[in-house]
PDB file of C-alpha atoms in Angstrom:
ATOM      1  CA  MET C 152       6.798 -36.365  -9.285  1.00 62.00           C
ATOM      2  CA  TRP C 153       3.987 -35.301  -6.971  1.00 67.00           C
ATOM      3  CA  LYS C 154       6.421 -33.432  -4.730  1.00 71.00           C
ATOM      4  CA  THR C 155       7.448 -31.383  -7.752  1.00 67.00           C
ATOM      5  CA  VAL C 156       3.801 -30.725  -8.645  1.00 69.00           C
ATOM      6  CA  VAL C 157       3.092 -29.443  -5.134  1.00 75.00           C
ATOM      7  CA  ARG C 158       6.237 -27.296  -5.243  1.00 75.00           C
ATOM      8  CA  ARG C 159       5.248 -25.829  -8.610  1.00 72.00           C
ATOM      9  CA  VAL C 160       1.765 -25.034  -7.287  1.00 75.00           C
ATOM     10  CA  LEU C 161       3.282 -23.219  -4.298  1.00 80.00           C
ATOM     11  CA  VAL C 162       5.535 -21.212  -6.618  1.00 77.00           C
ATOM     12  CA  MET C 163       2.438 -20.128  -8.554  1.00 79.00           C
ATOM     13  CA  ILE C 164       1.097 -18.280  -5.496  1.00 81.00           C
ATOM     14  CA  PRO C 165       3.645 -15.398  -5.457  1.00 83.00           C
ATOM     15  CA  GLN C 166       3.538 -15.269  -9.260  1.00 82.00           C
ATOM     16  CA  LEU C 167      -0.214 -14.746  -9.197  1.00 83.00           C
ATOM     17  CA  PHE C 168       0.146 -12.164  -6.419  1.00 83.00           C
ATOM     18  CA  ILE C 169       2.618 -10.097  -8.476  1.00 85.00           C
ATOM     19  CA  LEU C 170       0.365 -10.439 -11.527  1.00 83.00           C
ATOM     20  CA  SER C 171      -2.658  -9.254  -9.543  1.00 82.00           C
ATOM     21  CA  LEU C 172      -0.788  -6.171  -8.342  1.00 84.00           C
ATOM     22  CA  ILE C 173       0.395  -5.242 -11.842  1.00 84.00           C
ATOM     23  CA  VAL C 174      -3.016  -5.847 -13.397  1.00 80.00           C
ATOM     24  CA  PHE C 175      -4.859  -3.820 -10.752  1.00 79.00           C
ATOM     25  CA  ILE C 176      -2.542  -0.812 -11.085  1.00 79.00           C
ATOM     26  CA  LEU C 177      -2.630  -0.854 -14.894  1.00 78.00           C
ATOM     27  CA  ALA C 178      -6.419  -1.178 -14.923  1.00 73.00           C
ATOM     28  CA  LYS C 179      -6.686   1.911 -12.734  1.00 72.00           C
ATOM     29  CA  GLN C 180      -4.517   3.839 -15.199  1.00 72.00           C
ATOM     30  CA  MET C 181      -7.030   3.348 -18.009  1.00 68.00           C
ATOM     31  CA  PRO C 182      -8.804   6.560 -19.039  1.00 66.00           C
ATOM     32  CA  GLY C 183     -12.345   6.996 -17.819  1.00 62.00           C
ATOM     33  CA  ASP C 184     -14.241   4.729 -15.464  1.00 61.00           C
ATOM     34  CA  PRO C 185     -17.308   2.448 -15.615  1.00 62.00           C
ATOM     35  CA  PHE C 186     -19.585   5.388 -14.887  1.00 64.00           C
ATOM     36  CA  THR C 187     -18.334   7.520 -17.760  1.00 61.00           C
ATOM     37  CA  GLY C 188     -20.666   5.735 -20.165  1.00 56.00           C
ATOM     38  CA  LEU C 189     -23.658   6.715 -18.022  1.00 56.00           C
ATOM     39  CA  ILE C 190     -23.129  10.408 -18.669  1.00 58.00           C
ATOM     40  CA  THR C 191     -25.763  11.939 -20.966  1.00 57.00           C
ATOM     41  CA  PRO C 192     -27.048  15.514 -21.366  1.00 58.00           C
ATOM     42  CA  GLU C 193     -29.814  14.651 -18.902  1.00 63.00           C
ATOM     43  CA  THR C 194     -27.537  13.023 -16.315  1.00 63.00           C
ATOM     44  CA  ASP C 195     -27.074  14.797 -13.005  1.00 67.00           C
ATOM     45  CA  PRO C 196     -23.279  15.081 -12.447  1.00 66.00           C
ATOM     46  CA  SER C 197     -23.769  14.828  -8.702  1.00 73.00           C
ATOM     47  CA  ARG C 198     -25.341  11.385  -9.129  1.00 69.00           C
ATOM     48  CA  ILE C 199     -22.331  10.127 -11.117  1.00 69.00           C
ATOM     49  CA  GLU C 200     -20.029  11.543  -8.451  1.00 72.00           C
ATOM     50  CA  GLU C 201     -22.054   9.814  -5.771  1.00 74.00           C
ATOM     51  CA  LEU C 202     -21.699   6.465  -7.546  1.00 71.00           C
ATOM     52  CA  ARG C 203     -17.932   6.939  -7.795  1.00 72.00           C
ATOM     53  CA  ILE C 204     -17.675   7.654  -4.079  1.00 75.00           C
ATOM     54  CA  GLN C 205     -19.806   4.613  -3.225  1.00 70.00           C
ATOM     55  CA  ALA C 206     -17.559   2.428  -5.384  1.00 68.00           C
ATOM     56  CA  GLY C 207     -14.458   3.735  -3.606  1.00 70.00           C
ATOM     57  CA  PHE C 208     -12.861   5.192  -6.718  1.00 72.00           C
ATOM     58  CA  TYR C 209     -11.284   8.035  -4.752  1.00 70.00           C
ATOM     59  CA  ASP C 210      -9.713   5.842  -2.079  1.00 73.00           C
ATOM     60  CA  PRO C 211      -5.915   5.356  -2.185  1.00 78.00           C
ATOM     61  CA  TRP C 212      -4.940   2.636  -4.664  1.00 75.00           C
ATOM     62  CA  TYR C 213      -3.479   0.373  -1.980  1.00 78.00           C
ATOM     63  CA  GLU C 214      -6.738   0.459  -0.038  1.00 79.00           C
ATOM     64  CA  GLN C 215      -8.657  -0.398  -3.195  1.00 78.00           C
ATOM     65  CA  TYR C 216      -6.203  -3.213  -3.980  1.00 82.00           C
ATOM     66  CA  TYR C 217      -6.378  -4.648  -0.462  1.00 83.00           C
ATOM     67  CA  ARG C 218     -10.175  -4.596  -0.571  1.00 79.00           C
ATOM     68  CA  TRP C 219     -10.203  -6.201  -4.012  1.00 79.00           C
ATOM     69  CA  ILE C 220      -7.631  -8.972  -3.331  1.00 82.00           C
ATOM     70  CA  THR C 221      -9.224  -9.828   0.013  1.00 83.00           C
ATOM     71  CA  ASN C 222     -12.608 -10.313  -1.601  1.00 80.00           C
ATOM     72  CA  ALA C 223     -11.035 -12.155  -4.571  1.00 80.00           C
ATOM     73  CA  LEU C 224      -9.446 -14.719  -2.254  1.00 80.00           C
ATOM     74  CA  GLN C 225     -12.959 -15.452  -1.015  1.00 80.00           C
ATOM     75  CA  GLY C 226     -14.234 -15.885  -4.574  1.00 77.00           C
ATOM     76  CA  ASP C 227     -15.827 -12.447  -4.746  1.00 77.00           C
ATOM     77  CA  PHE C 228     -14.490 -10.406  -7.684  1.00 78.00           C
ATOM     78  CA  GLY C 229     -17.122  -7.738  -7.282  1.00 76.00           C
ATOM     79  CA  GLN C 230     -20.024  -6.860  -9.534  1.00 75.00           C
ATOM     80  CA  SER C 231     -19.948  -6.147 -13.236  1.00 79.00           C
ATOM     81  CA  TYR C 232     -20.802  -2.499 -13.832  1.00 74.00           C
ATOM     82  CA  THR C 233     -22.115  -3.344 -17.300  1.00 77.00           C
ATOM     83  CA  TYR C 234     -24.118  -6.546 -16.717  1.00 78.00           C
ATOM     84  CA  LYS C 235     -25.148  -5.743 -13.115  1.00 78.00           C
ATOM     85  CA  ILE C 236     -24.388  -9.265 -11.877  1.00 82.00           C
ATOM     86  CA  ALA C 237     -21.563 -10.844  -9.883  1.00 83.00           C
ATOM     87  CA  VAL C 238     -18.338 -11.178 -11.882  1.00 84.00           C
ATOM     88  CA  SER C 239     -17.862 -14.800 -10.797  1.00 84.00           C
ATOM     89  CA  THR C 240     -21.371 -15.639 -12.056  1.00 85.00           C
ATOM     90  CA  LEU C 241     -20.796 -13.824 -15.345  1.00 85.00           C
ATOM     91  CA  ILE C 242     -17.419 -15.478 -15.991  1.00 84.00           C
ATOM     92  CA  GLY C 243     -18.825 -18.861 -14.994  1.00 83.00           C
ATOM     93  CA  GLU C 244     -21.565 -18.594 -17.629  1.00 81.00           C
ATOM     94  CA  ARG C 245     -19.142 -17.481 -20.341  1.00 84.00           C
ATOM     95  CA  ALA C 246     -16.485 -20.022 -19.298  1.00 82.00           C
ATOM     96  CA  LEU C 247     -18.937 -22.863 -19.853  1.00 83.00           C
ATOM     97  CA  ASN C 248     -19.586 -21.694 -23.415  1.00 84.00           C
ATOM     98  CA  THR C 249     -15.853 -21.319 -24.074  1.00 84.00           C
ATOM     99  CA  PHE C 250     -15.184 -24.768 -22.588  1.00 83.00           C
ATOM    100  CA  TRP C 251     -17.470 -26.506 -25.094  1.00 85.00           C
ATOM    101  CA  LEU C 252     -16.040 -24.500 -27.977  1.00 85.00           C
ATOM    102  CA  SER C 253     -12.496 -25.260 -26.813  1.00 83.00           C
ATOM    103  CA  LEU C 254     -13.205 -28.961 -26.363  1.00 83.00           C
ATOM    104  CA  LEU C 255     -14.576 -29.335 -29.878  1.00 86.00           C
ATOM    105  CA  SER C 256     -11.734 -27.215 -31.288  1.00 85.00           C
ATOM    106  CA  VAL C 257      -9.044 -29.351 -29.629  1.00 83.00           C
ATOM    107  CA  ILE C 258     -10.671 -32.559 -30.883  1.00 86.00           C
ATOM    108  CA  LEU C 259     -10.850 -31.225 -34.443  1.00 88.00           C
ATOM    109  CA  VAL C 260      -7.277 -29.889 -34.278  1.00 86.00           C
ATOM    110  CA  TYR C 261      -5.784 -33.276 -33.435  1.00 84.00           C
ATOM    111  CA  LEU C 262      -8.128 -35.242 -35.702  1.00 87.00           C
ATOM    112  CA  LEU C 263      -6.936 -33.070 -38.582  1.00 87.00           C
ATOM    113  CA  ALA C 264      -3.299 -32.380 -37.695  1.00 85.00           C
ATOM    114  CA  ILE C 265      -2.047 -35.825 -36.633  1.00 84.00           C
ATOM    115  CA  PRO C 266      -3.078 -37.718 -39.818  1.00 86.00           C
ATOM    116  CA  LEU C 267      -1.809 -34.874 -42.034  1.00 88.00           C
ATOM    117  CA  GLY C 268       1.498 -34.681 -40.151  1.00 84.00           C
ATOM    118  CA  MET C 269       2.026 -38.434 -40.378  1.00 82.00           C
ATOM    119  CA  LEU C 270       1.175 -38.513 -44.086  1.00 84.00           C
ATOM    120  CA  ALA C 271       3.505 -35.604 -44.801  1.00 83.00           C
ATOM    121  CA  GLY C 272       6.380 -37.257 -42.941  1.00 79.00           C
ATOM    122  CA  ARG C 273       5.774 -40.691 -44.400  1.00 78.00           C
ATOM    123  CA  LYS C 274       5.313 -39.427 -47.988  1.00 81.00           C
ATOM    124  CA  GLN C 275       8.224 -36.994 -47.840  1.00 80.00           C
ATOM    125  CA  ASP C 276       8.816 -34.905 -51.006  1.00 80.00           C
ATOM    126  CA  THR C 277       5.773 -36.337 -52.786  1.00 86.00           C
ATOM    127  CA  LEU C 278       2.912 -34.305 -54.221  1.00 90.00           C
ATOM    128  CA  LEU C 279       0.827 -35.125 -51.142  1.00 87.00           C
ATOM    129  CA  ASP C 280       3.587 -33.870 -48.850  1.00 85.00           C
ATOM    130  CA  LYS C 281       3.888 -30.626 -50.808  1.00 88.00           C
ATOM    131  CA  ALA C 282       0.114 -30.123 -50.708  1.00 90.00           C
ATOM    132  CA  ILE C 283       0.054 -30.559 -46.911  1.00 87.00           C
ATOM    133  CA  ILE C 284       2.978 -28.156 -46.497  1.00 88.00           C
ATOM    134  CA  LEU C 285       1.178 -25.608 -48.676  1.00 90.00           C
ATOM    135  CA  TYR C 286      -1.953 -25.974 -46.555  1.00 88.00           C
ATOM    136  CA  SER C 287       0.018 -25.489 -43.338  1.00 86.00           C
ATOM    137  CA  PHE C 288       1.733 -22.389 -44.726  1.00 86.00           C
ATOM    138  CA  ILE C 289      -1.588 -20.865 -45.761  1.00 86.00           C
ATOM    139  CA  SER C 290      -3.229 -21.637 -42.412  1.00 84.00           C
ATOM    140  CA  PHE C 291      -0.236 -20.094 -40.641  1.00 84.00           C
ATOM    141  CA  ALA C 292      -0.188 -16.949 -42.787  1.00 84.00           C
ATOM    142  CA  ILE C 293      -3.883 -16.110 -42.870  1.00 84.00           C
ATOM    143  CA  PRO C 294      -5.026 -13.884 -39.961  1.00 84.00           C
ATOM    144  CA  THR C 295      -7.681 -15.226 -37.629  1.00 81.00           C
ATOM    145  CA  PHE C 296     -10.148 -12.416 -38.299  1.00 82.00           C
ATOM    146  CA  VAL C 297      -9.810 -12.816 -42.083  1.00 86.00           C
ATOM    147  CA  LEU C 298     -10.576 -16.545 -42.085  1.00 86.00           C
ATOM    148  CA  SER C 299     -13.416 -16.012 -39.602  1.00 86.00           C
ATOM    149  CA  LEU C 300     -15.001 -13.313 -41.762  1.00 88.00           C
ATOM    150  CA  VAL C 301     -14.626 -15.421 -44.929  1.00 88.00           C
ATOM    151  CA  PHE C 302     -16.199 -18.496 -43.306  1.00 88.00           C
ATOM    152  CA  LEU C 303     -18.967 -16.411 -41.761  1.00 88.00           C
ATOM    153  CA  PHE C 304     -19.806 -14.790 -45.093  1.00 89.00           C
ATOM    154  CA  VAL C 305     -19.575 -17.970 -47.204  1.00 89.00           C
ATOM    155  CA  PHE C 306     -21.017 -20.646 -44.903  1.00 89.00           C
ATOM    156  CA  GLY C 307     -23.199 -18.412 -42.737  1.00 84.00           C
ATOM    157  CA  TYR C 308     -24.714 -15.787 -45.005  1.00 86.00           C
ATOM    158  CA  ARG C 309     -24.291 -17.072 -48.575  1.00 87.00           C
ATOM    159  CA  LEU C 310     -24.790 -20.829 -48.215  1.00 85.00           C
ATOM    160  CA  MET C 311     -26.646 -20.540 -44.873  1.00 83.00           C
ATOM    161  CA  TRP C 312     -25.274 -23.877 -43.708  1.00 87.00           C
ATOM    162  CA  PHE C 313     -24.497 -22.658 -40.188  1.00 86.00           C
ATOM    163  CA  PRO C 314     -25.942 -20.082 -37.764  1.00 84.00           C
ATOM    164  CA  THR C 315     -24.162 -16.722 -37.643  1.00 81.00           C
ATOM    165  CA  SER C 316     -24.366 -15.932 -33.918  1.00 80.00           C
ATOM    166  CA  GLY C 317     -25.376 -17.210 -30.499  1.00 78.00           C
ATOM    167  CA  THR C 318     -25.031 -20.582 -28.805  1.00 77.00           C
ATOM    168  CA  VAL C 319     -28.509 -22.046 -29.366  1.00 79.00           C
ATOM    169  CA  ASP C 320     -31.719 -21.161 -31.166  1.00 76.00           C
ATOM    170  CA  VAL C 321     -34.359 -19.263 -29.206  1.00 73.00           C
ATOM    171  CA  GLY C 322     -37.287 -21.267 -27.900  1.00 72.00           C
ATOM    172  CA  LEU C 323     -35.626 -24.668 -27.496  1.00 75.00           C
ATOM    173  CA  GLU C 324     -36.138 -26.434 -24.196  1.00 73.00           C
ATOM    174  CA  SER C 325     -32.965 -26.981 -22.211  1.00 74.00           C
ATOM    175  CA  GLY C 326     -32.024 -30.597 -21.531  1.00 72.00           C
ATOM    176  CA  THR C 327     -33.637 -32.074 -24.638  1.00 78.00           C
ATOM    177  CA  LEU C 328     -31.763 -33.900 -27.396  1.00 80.00           C
ATOM    178  CA  THR C 329     -32.783 -31.204 -29.887  1.00 80.00           C
ATOM    179  CA  TYR C 330     -31.292 -28.549 -27.623  1.00 79.00           C
ATOM    180  CA  PHE C 331     -28.010 -30.513 -27.333  1.00 81.00           C
ATOM    181  CA  TRP C 332     -27.597 -30.997 -31.087  1.00 85.00           C
ATOM    182  CA  ASN C 333     -28.498 -27.378 -31.738  1.00 83.00           C
ATOM    183  CA  LYS C 334     -25.698 -26.242 -29.412  1.00 82.00           C
ATOM    184  CA  ILE C 335     -23.237 -28.434 -31.311  1.00 85.00           C
ATOM    185  CA  TYR C 336     -24.588 -27.019 -34.580  1.00 86.00           C
ATOM    186  CA  HIS C 337     -23.769 -23.491 -33.349  1.00 85.00           C
ATOM    187  CA  LEU C 338     -20.281 -24.647 -32.311  1.00 86.00           C
ATOM    188  CA  LEU C 339     -19.245 -26.219 -35.610  1.00 88.00           C
ATOM    189  CA  LEU C 340     -18.317 -23.159 -37.668  1.00 88.00           C
ATOM    190  CA  PRO C 341     -16.219 -21.329 -35.007  1.00 88.00           C
ATOM    191  CA  ALA C 342     -14.646 -24.638 -33.918  1.00 87.00           C
ATOM    192  CA  MET C 343     -13.649 -25.498 -37.503  1.00 88.00           C
ATOM    193  CA  THR C 344     -12.113 -22.039 -37.880  1.00 87.00           C
ATOM    194  CA  ALA C 345     -10.064 -22.483 -34.698  1.00 85.00           C
ATOM    195  CA  ALA C 346      -9.064 -26.022 -35.746  1.00 85.00           C
ATOM    196  CA  ILE C 347      -7.787 -24.987 -39.181  1.00 86.00           C
ATOM    197  CA  LEU C 348      -5.715 -22.193 -37.661  1.00 83.00           C
ATOM    198  CA  GLY C 349      -4.381 -24.427 -34.888  1.00 80.00           C
ATOM    199  CA  THR C 350      -3.033 -27.311 -36.972  1.00 83.00           C
ATOM    200  CA  THR C 351       0.051 -25.628 -38.437  1.00 81.00           C
ATOM    201  CA  GLY C 352       2.496 -26.156 -35.591  1.00 79.00           C
ATOM    202  CA  ILE C 353       1.419 -29.736 -34.930  1.00 82.00           C
ATOM    203  CA  ILE C 354       1.719 -30.721 -38.594  1.00 84.00           C
ATOM    204  CA  GLN C 355       5.200 -29.231 -38.924  1.00 82.00           C
ATOM    205  CA  TYR C 356       6.484 -30.729 -35.677  1.00 80.00           C
ATOM    206  CA  LEU C 357       5.093 -34.178 -36.424  1.00 81.00           C
ATOM    207  CA  ARG C 358       6.370 -34.168 -40.012  1.00 83.00           C
ATOM    208  CA  SER C 359       9.893 -33.210 -38.938  1.00 82.00           C
ATOM    209  CA  GLU C 360       9.983 -35.776 -36.151  1.00 78.00           C
ATOM    210  CA  ILE C 361       8.782 -38.582 -38.434  1.00 80.00           C
ATOM    211  CA  ILE C 362      11.363 -37.712 -41.089  1.00 80.00           C
ATOM    212  CA  ASP C 363      14.108 -37.814 -38.442  1.00 78.00           C
ATOM    213  CA  ALA C 364      12.769 -41.023 -36.890  1.00 75.00           C
ATOM    214  CA  LYS C 365      12.799 -42.893 -40.211  1.00 73.00           C
ATOM    215  CA  THR C 366      16.615 -42.856 -40.213  1.00 72.00           C
ATOM    216  CA  GLN C 367      17.027 -44.070 -36.631  1.00 72.00           C
ATOM    217  CA  ASP C 368      18.603 -47.443 -35.837  1.00 72.00           C
ATOM    218  CA  TYR C 369      15.529 -48.852 -34.111  1.00 72.00           C
ATOM    219  CA  VAL C 370      13.504 -48.328 -37.298  1.00 71.00           C
ATOM    220  CA  LYS C 371      16.169 -50.050 -39.430  1.00 73.00           C
ATOM    221  CA  THR C 372      16.232 -52.938 -36.959  1.00 77.00           C
ATOM    222  CA  ALA C 373      12.448 -53.277 -37.064  1.00 73.00           C
ATOM    223  CA  ARG C 374      12.481 -53.348 -40.857  1.00 73.00           C
ATOM    224  CA  SER C 375      15.240 -55.975 -40.922  1.00 76.00           C
ATOM    225  CA  LYS C 376      13.082 -58.195 -38.724  1.00 73.00           C
ATOM    226  CA  GLY C 377      10.286 -58.039 -41.288  1.00 75.00           C
ATOM    227  CA  ILE C 378       7.842 -56.011 -39.189  1.00 75.00           C
ATOM    228  CA  PRO C 379       5.095 -54.541 -41.431  1.00 76.00           C
ATOM    229  CA  ILE C 380       5.767 -50.912 -42.345  1.00 72.00           C
ATOM    230  CA  ARG C 381       2.365 -49.793 -41.042  1.00 74.00           C
ATOM    231  CA  ARG C 382       3.111 -51.299 -37.640  1.00 75.00           C
ATOM    232  CA  ILE C 383       6.531 -49.618 -37.594  1.00 73.00           C
ATOM    233  CA  TYR C 384       4.903 -46.232 -38.122  1.00 73.00           C
ATOM    234  CA  THR C 385       2.079 -46.713 -35.637  1.00 70.00           C
ATOM    235  CA  ARG C 386       3.947 -48.580 -32.873  1.00 69.00           C
ATOM    236  CA  HIS C 387       7.457 -47.141 -33.089  1.00 67.00           C
ATOM    237  CA  ILE C 388       7.832 -43.979 -35.138  1.00 72.00           C
ATOM    238  CA  PHE C 389       4.601 -42.258 -34.080  1.00 72.00           C
ATOM    239  CA  ARG C 390       5.120 -42.944 -30.379  1.00 68.00           C
ATOM    240  CA  ASN C 391       8.513 -41.239 -30.408  1.00 69.00           C
ATOM    241  CA  SER C 392       7.482 -38.460 -32.788  1.00 70.00           C
ATOM    242  CA  VAL C 393       4.492 -37.359 -30.737  1.00 70.00           C
ATOM    243  CA  LEU C 394       6.613 -36.232 -27.760  1.00 68.00           C
ATOM    244  CA  PRO C 395       7.097 -32.598 -28.931  1.00 65.00           C
ATOM    245  CA  ILE C 396       3.344 -32.340 -29.506  1.00 70.00           C
ATOM    246  CA  ALA C 397       2.651 -33.669 -26.015  1.00 66.00           C
ATOM    247  CA  ALA C 398       4.946 -30.982 -24.634  1.00 65.00           C
ATOM    248  CA  PHE C 399       2.607 -28.290 -26.010  1.00 67.00           C
ATOM    249  CA  LEU C 400      -0.668 -30.061 -25.200  1.00 68.00           C
ATOM    250  CA  GLY C 401      -1.028 -28.363 -21.820  1.00 66.00           C
ATOM    251  CA  PHE C 402      -0.561 -24.909 -23.358  1.00 65.00           C
ATOM    252  CA  THR C 403      -2.988 -25.819 -26.152  1.00 68.00           C
ATOM    253  CA  ILE C 404      -5.727 -26.822 -23.733  1.00 66.00           C
ATOM    254  CA  THR C 405      -5.362 -23.865 -21.365  1.00 66.00           C
ATOM    255  CA  GLY C 406      -4.887 -21.454 -24.273  1.00 64.00           C
ATOM    256  CA  LEU C 407      -8.158 -22.478 -25.849  1.00 62.00           C
ATOM    257  CA  LEU C 408      -9.925 -22.301 -22.492  1.00 63.00           C
ATOM    258  CA  GLY C 409      -9.078 -18.614 -22.451  1.00 59.00           C
ATOM    259  CA  GLY C 410     -11.251 -18.160 -25.502  1.00 56.00           C
ATOM    260  CA  SER C 411     -10.462 -16.700 -28.894  1.00 73.00           C
ATOM    261  CA  ILE C 412     -11.102 -12.963 -28.967  1.00 76.00           C
ATOM    262  CA  PHE C 413     -11.427 -12.694 -32.747  1.00 80.00           C
ATOM    263  CA  ILE C 414     -13.403 -15.897 -33.330  1.00 84.00           C
ATOM    264  CA  GLU C 415     -15.900 -15.338 -30.517  1.00 82.00           C
ATOM    265  CA  THR C 416     -16.386 -11.656 -31.383  1.00 82.00           C
ATOM    266  CA  ILE C 417     -16.852 -12.192 -35.126  1.00 85.00           C
ATOM    267  CA  TYR C 418     -19.171 -15.172 -34.707  1.00 85.00           C
ATOM    268  CA  GLY C 419     -21.126 -13.454 -31.933  1.00 82.00           C
ATOM    269  CA  TYR C 420     -20.368 -16.340 -29.597  1.00 83.00           C
ATOM    270  CA  PRO C 421     -20.774 -15.300 -25.929  1.00 84.00           C
ATOM    271  CA  GLY C 422     -17.557 -16.729 -24.516  1.00 82.00           C
ATOM    272  CA  MET C 423     -14.563 -15.520 -22.523  1.00 82.00           C
ATOM    273  CA  GLY C 424     -12.862 -13.803 -25.453  1.00 80.00           C
ATOM    274  CA  GLU C 425     -15.943 -11.812 -26.419  1.00 81.00           C
ATOM    275  CA  LEU C 426     -16.488 -10.859 -22.786  1.00 84.00           C
ATOM    276  CA  PHE C 427     -12.906  -9.604 -22.505  1.00 83.00           C
ATOM    277  CA  ILE C 428     -13.283  -7.252 -25.480  1.00 83.00           C
ATOM    278  CA  SER C 429     -16.664  -5.911 -24.381  1.00 82.00           C
ATOM    279  CA  SER C 430     -15.332  -5.325 -20.840  1.00 82.00           C
ATOM    280  CA  ILE C 431     -12.414  -3.266 -22.144  1.00 80.00           C
ATOM    281  CA  THR C 432     -14.629  -1.079 -24.324  1.00 78.00           C
ATOM    282  CA  SER C 433     -17.067  -0.478 -21.447  1.00 76.00           C
ATOM    283  CA  ARG C 434     -14.292   0.105 -18.835  1.00 75.00           C
ATOM    284  CA  ASP C 435     -15.674  -2.723 -16.698  1.00 77.00           C
ATOM    285  CA  TYR C 436     -12.640  -2.907 -14.383  1.00 77.00           C
ATOM    286  CA  SER C 437     -13.898  -5.692 -12.152  1.00 79.00           C
ATOM    287  CA  VAL C 438     -14.399  -8.032 -15.107  1.00 83.00           C
ATOM    288  CA  ILE C 439     -11.107  -7.026 -16.784  1.00 82.00           C
ATOM    289  CA  THR C 440      -8.976  -7.707 -13.716  1.00 82.00           C
ATOM    290  CA  ALA C 441     -10.720 -11.013 -12.997  1.00 84.00           C
ATOM    291  CA  LEU C 442     -10.274 -12.216 -16.589  1.00 85.00           C
ATOM    292  CA  ILE C 443      -6.583 -11.294 -16.770  1.00 83.00           C
ATOM    293  CA  MET C 444      -5.983 -13.079 -13.476  1.00 83.00           C
ATOM    294  CA  LEU C 445      -7.728 -16.122 -14.896  1.00 82.00           C
ATOM    295  CA  TYR C 446      -5.618 -15.958 -18.072  1.00 82.00           C
ATOM    296  CA  GLY C 447      -2.443 -15.740 -15.992  1.00 81.00           C
ATOM    297  CA  PHE C 448      -3.495 -18.754 -13.945  1.00 82.00           C
ATOM    298  CA  LEU C 449      -4.249 -20.718 -17.114  1.00 79.00           C
ATOM    299  CA  ALA C 450      -0.797 -19.903 -18.519  1.00 78.00           C
ATOM    300  CA  LEU C 451       0.909 -21.201 -15.373  1.00 79.00           C
ATOM    301  CA  LEU C 452      -1.368 -24.230 -15.303  1.00 78.00           C
ATOM    302  CA  GLY C 453      -0.552 -24.972 -18.951  1.00 74.00           C
ATOM    303  CA  SER C 454       3.162 -25.150 -18.160  1.00 75.00           C
ATOM    304  CA  LEU C 455       2.532 -27.573 -15.312  1.00 75.00           C
ATOM    305  CA  LEU C 456       0.170 -29.737 -17.382  1.00 74.00           C
ATOM    306  CA  SER C 457       2.712 -29.968 -20.209  1.00 71.00           C
ATOM    307  CA  ASP C 458       5.366 -31.293 -17.841  1.00 71.00           C
ATOM    308  CA  ILE C 459       2.951 -33.846 -16.360  1.00 72.00           C
ATOM    309  CA  ILE C 460       1.783 -34.994 -19.790  1.00 69.00           C
ATOM    310  CA  MET C 461       5.389 -35.367 -20.981  1.00 67.00           C
ATOM    311  CA  SER C 462       6.229 -37.541 -17.979  1.00 67.00           C
ATOM    312  CA  ILE C 463       3.231 -39.771 -18.714  1.00 67.00           C
ATOM    313  CA  VAL C 464       3.867 -40.112 -22.442  1.00 62.00           C
ATOM    314  CA  ASP C 465       7.603 -40.742 -22.095  1.00 60.00           C
ATOM    315  CA  PRO C 466       8.531 -42.875 -19.039  1.00 58.00           C
ATOM    316  CA  ARG C 467      12.164 -41.747 -19.440  1.00 58.00           C
ATOM    317  CA  ILE C 468      11.144 -38.220 -18.465  1.00 55.00           C
ATOM    318  CA  ARG C 469      10.363 -37.482 -14.856  1.00 53.00           C
ATOM    319  CA  ILE C 470       9.946 -34.072 -13.252  1.00 48.00           C
ATOM    320  CA  ASP C 471      11.878 -34.582 -10.036  1.00 49.00           C
TER     321      ASP C 471
END
């Protein structure tokens, strides 16, 4: 298996190289530049032109690309024109916020989806099953920005149960228990929104697999031996039904690590998704290219993680 993992990692290198070339060229085709926003009636045009020359904006594209990719391989993605700090530092700060939001979201997704999927499959065609299916249809149909706005208005502004922006209250000392719980408090509302929207696929997959598994011979054999029905579901049916979910676990993890553009923007949460939107609007090319490269890497990593997880969950599957 490890030979295949190494081979897959080596294949990722040319894929990332092609992605970097496409992303760099497309970013350069965007109208305007990072210095366009600095132009005001009082701005000296010669100063803006000087900044463009210093940044190398008039160099041939292949020279700009070579300079950029060479520095990127050394971990230097340049400086953000908007935030005036190194891109790697900026993304590192935002990635940490997105990581905690993603971690809590994934935990809530599986805590909610797995019990509901098992209940729906076990209680097929009952009122409970129909209620769970209705919930999954609604969560699938409702747009992310609509649910986020509704939750923000109801639980943030009307009931005032949760904060409406930021990652922690101002004035709290970092490293204290109060600071830690306050960060979790800020995470709850956006994480619950992401969890509700992320349960649909898992519920439907698990329900279908459990319904199919109930008619299999190994289940009939277990019942004929007098094994308790609860043990049959937990030890036999669930273990085989969870395989399709495990196949998507790698994509789920890496997808959430990329951040949710709508959720982070609406809740004012300074994560990767919010940074991506603000970088596009401000024409911050260095941040845009670095983020898209990171998203591409996460997509490739998600595929590899899914294969590894599948081979661990099901010993019959090996990636050779």
